[in-house]
Coordinates of C-alpha atoms in Angstrom, one line a residue:
Chain Y
K1 CA 147.1 108.4 141.3
Q2 CA 147.9 108.7 144.7
E3 CA 150.0 106.4 146.4
V4 CA 152.3 106.5 150.1
T5 CA 155.3 104.5 149.9
Q6 CA 157.8 104.4 153.1
I7 CA 161.7 103.4 154.1
P8 CA 163.3 101.3 155.0
A9 CA 161.2 99.0 154.9
A10 CA 162.6 97.0 158.0
L11 CA 164.8 98.5 160.7
S12 CA 167.0 96.8 163.9
V13 CA 168.8 98.7 165.7
P14 CA 170.8 99.3 169.0
E15 CA 168.7 100.2 171.4
G16 CA 169.7 104.4 172.2
E17 CA 170.3 105.3 169.1
N18 CA 168.4 108.0 167.0
L19 CA 166.3 106.8 163.3
V20 CA 164.9 108.4 160.9
L21 CA 161.7 106.4 159.0
N22 CA 161.2 108.5 155.4
C23 CA 157.2 108.9 154.3
S24 CA 156.3 109.9 151.1
F25 CA 153.4 110.4 149.3
T26 CA 152.6 111.1 145.2
D27 CA 149.8 113.6 145.3
S28 CA 151.1 116.8 147.3
A29 CA 147.3 118.2 147.7
I30 CA 147.2 116.8 151.2
Y31 CA 145.5 118.3 154.8
N32 CA 148.1 116.7 156.8
L33 CA 149.9 113.8 157.3
Q34 CA 149.1 111.6 159.7
W35 CA 151.5 109.4 161.6
F36 CA 150.8 106.1 163.3
R37 CA 152.2 103.2 165.5
Q38 CA 150.7 99.5 165.6
D39 CA 152.2 96.8 167.5
P40 CA 151.4 93.3 166.4
G41 CA 147.9 92.0 165.8
K42 CA 146.6 95.7 167.3
G43 CA 145.3 98.6 165.6
L44 CA 146.5 101.9 165.4
T45 CA 147.8 104.0 167.3
S46 CA 147.5 107.7 166.5
L47 CA 151.6 109.1 166.9
L48 CA 151.7 112.7 165.1
L49 CA 149.4 114.7 163.2
I50 CA 150.6 117.3 160.6
Q51 CA 148.1 119.6 159.6
S52 CA 149.3 121.0 155.2
S53 CA 150.2 124.4 156.9
Q54 CA 152.8 123.4 159.3
R55 CA 156.3 122.0 158.4
E56 CA 156.5 119.8 161.9
Q57 CA 154.8 118.4 164.8
T58 CA 157.2 117.4 168.1
S59 CA 155.8 114.8 170.9
G60 CA 158.0 113.6 173.6
R61 CA 161.1 111.9 172.0
L62 CA 159.3 111.5 168.3
N63 CA 158.7 114.8 165.3
A64 CA 158.0 114.2 162.3
S65 CA 158.9 116.3 159.7
L66 CA 156.5 118.0 156.6
D67 CA 157.4 118.9 152.8
K68 CA 154.3 119.0 150.7
S69 CA 155.9 120.5 148.0
S70 CA 158.8 117.6 147.9
G71 CA 155.8 115.2 148.9
R72 CA 158.2 113.5 151.3
S73 CA 157.5 113.9 156.0
T74 CA 160.0 111.8 158.1
L75 CA 159.5 110.5 161.9
Y76 CA 162.4 111.2 163.5
I77 CA 162.9 109.1 166.6
A78 CA 165.6 110.5 169.9
A79 CA 167.0 107.8 171.8
S80 CA 164.7 104.7 170.9
Q81 CA 163.8 102.2 173.1
P82 CA 163.4 98.8 173.1
G83 CA 159.3 98.7 173.8
D84 CA 159.5 101.7 170.5
S85 CA 159.7 98.3 168.7
A86 CA 156.8 98.1 165.4
T87 CA 155.0 99.1 162.4
Y88 CA 155.3 102.5 161.8
L89 CA 152.7 103.9 159.3
C90 CA 151.9 107.0 158.1
A91 CA 148.7 108.0 155.9
A92 CA 148.4 111.2 153.5
D93 CA 144.7 112.8 154.3
Y94 CA 143.4 114.0 150.9
G95 CA 140.0 115.9 152.1
Q96 CA 138.2 112.1 152.6
N97 CA 140.5 109.3 151.0
F98 CA 143.3 108.4 153.2
V99 CA 145.9 106.7 151.7
F100 CA 148.0 104.6 153.6
G101 CA 151.4 103.9 153.3
P102 CA 153.0 99.8 153.8
G103 CA 155.1 100.9 156.4
T104 CA 158.5 100.1 158.8
R105 CA 158.6 97.9 161.0
L106 CA 161.5 98.5 164.1
S107 CA 162.7 96.3 166.0
V108 CA 165.2 97.8 168.6
L109 CA 167.7 95.5 170.5
P110 CA 168.3 95.9 174.2
Chain E
E1 CA 137.2 106.9 178.3
A2 CA 137.2 108.5 174.5
Q3 CA 137.1 104.9 172.3
V4 CA 136.2 103.0 169.4
T5 CA 135.0 100.1 169.7
Q6 CA 134.0 96.9 167.3
N7 CA 132.0 93.9 167.2
P8 CA 132.9 90.6 166.8
R9 CA 137.0 90.7 167.5
Y10 CA 136.9 87.6 165.8
L11 CA 134.5 85.6 162.7
I12 CA 134.6 82.8 160.8
T13 CA 131.9 82.5 158.5
V14 CA 130.8 80.5 155.2
T15 CA 130.9 82.3 151.7
G16 CA 127.2 83.9 151.0
K17 CA 126.1 84.2 154.1
K18 CA 125.4 87.6 155.2
L19 CA 127.1 89.6 158.0
T20 CA 127.6 92.3 159.8
V21 CA 130.1 94.2 161.6
T22 CA 129.8 96.8 164.6
C23 CA 131.7 99.9 164.7
S24 CA 130.8 102.4 167.2
Q25 CA 132.5 105.5 168.6
N26 CA 132.0 107.7 172.2
M27 CA 133.8 111.3 171.1
N28 CA 130.9 113.2 168.8
H29 CA 133.0 113.0 165.8
E30 CA 131.7 113.7 162.3
Y31 CA 134.6 111.6 160.2
M32 CA 134.2 107.8 160.7
S33 CA 136.0 105.0 157.8
W34 CA 136.9 101.3 157.3
Y35 CA 139.8 100.3 156.4
R36 CA 140.9 96.7 155.3
Q37 CA 144.5 95.4 155.8
D38 CA 146.4 92.5 154.7
P39 CA 150.1 91.4 153.8
G40 CA 151.2 93.0 150.9
L41 CA 149.1 95.8 149.9
G42 CA 148.4 97.5 153.2
L43 CA 145.8 99.4 154.9
R44 CA 142.7 100.1 152.6
Q45 CA 139.5 102.3 152.3
I46 CA 136.4 101.0 151.9
Y47 CA 134.4 103.7 152.9
Y48 CA 133.6 106.6 154.8
S49 CA 130.6 108.9 156.4
M50 CA 131.0 113.0 156.6
N51 CA 128.2 112.6 158.7
V52 CA 125.4 111.6 159.6
E53 CA 123.5 109.9 155.8
V54 CA 126.5 110.6 154.4
T55 CA 128.2 107.7 153.4
D56 CA 130.7 107.6 150.1
K57 CA 133.3 104.6 148.5
G58 CA 136.9 104.1 149.2
D59 CA 139.3 102.7 147.0
V60 CA 138.4 98.9 147.8
P61 CA 134.8 99.1 148.0
E62 CA 132.7 96.9 146.3
G63 CA 131.6 93.5 147.7
Y64 CA 130.8 95.7 151.0
K65 CA 127.8 98.3 152.4
V66 CA 127.8 100.5 155.0
S67 CA 125.3 102.7 156.4
R68 CA 125.3 105.8 159.0
K69 CA 122.1 105.9 160.4
E70 CA 123.0 107.3 163.9
K71 CA 126.5 109.4 164.6
R72 CA 128.0 106.9 166.7
N73 CA 127.8 104.4 164.9
F74 CA 129.0 103.4 161.4
P75 CA 128.1 98.9 160.6
L76 CA 130.0 97.6 157.5
I77 CA 127.9 94.7 155.9
L78 CA 128.6 91.8 153.9
E79 CA 125.9 90.6 152.2
S80 CA 127.7 87.5 150.6
P81 CA 130.8 87.6 151.8
S82 CA 133.9 85.6 149.6
P83 CA 137.0 83.9 150.4
N84 CA 139.1 87.4 149.3
Q85 CA 137.1 89.4 151.8
T86 CA 139.2 86.6 154.6
S87 CA 141.0 91.1 156.5
L88 CA 141.6 92.1 159.3
Y89 CA 139.4 95.5 159.1
F90 CA 139.2 97.7 161.1
C91 CA 136.9 101.2 161.9
A92 CA 138.0 104.7 162.9
S93 CA 136.7 107.9 163.9
S94 CA 138.0 111.7 163.3
R95 CA 137.1 114.9 164.0
W96 CA 137.1 116.7 160.5
G97 CA 140.8 117.5 159.5
Y98 CA 142.0 116.4 163.4
E99 CA 144.0 112.3 163.6
Q100 CA 142.4 109.7 163.7
Y101 CA 141.5 107.4 166.1
F102 CA 141.2 103.6 165.0
G103 CA 138.6 100.8 167.0
P104 CA 140.6 97.3 167.9
G105 CA 140.6 95.3 164.8
T106 CA 137.7 92.4 163.8
R107 CA 140.1 89.3 161.7
L108 CA 137.2 88.2 159.1
T109 CA 137.7 84.5 157.7
V110 CA 135.8 83.7 155.1
T111 CA 135.6 79.8 153.7

């Protein structure tokens, strides 16, 4: 069964810290991996998408890496800000079937 | 503005009363999908569609129906809703192999 896990489940850091969120997937036959942000009571906002042939993608203070062979992706957030507080989800694309991780709830304290 | 819209945003209904949640996208995306999000279970895929008249089951299709008669619309139909279908529902669309765009969600309560 294809499963996606995320570590840690929750994280609280002071403003300005650099941090890493982890995503693991059991089946490495992915087409791509996508990172999302979800604010309470809201929909999902796409942050980064990494194609299976790529190793990493960057957008502003965010950098996501992908290691298909080990079944892992990491999201690096530089110089965290209170506005980064949200739940971060990763999703593995297996062609038509998307499998989501349970998310990491991030709190950035002023 | 590029967007995915869902209606209604909130719905309270009773067991057995048929309902439809609409989803529409204005980005000419081929791929559309429905998810439900439940505490402790995360986001799970219900149905998806690769293009007009092409639909397939996701991980949790029981109790749901979909149709894709037009490229922009992908309604989710609950023929006989039950309390275990109380959930937060999201519609999403994308070009094949590209990032998914999500709607704002529909919070459904079945009593």
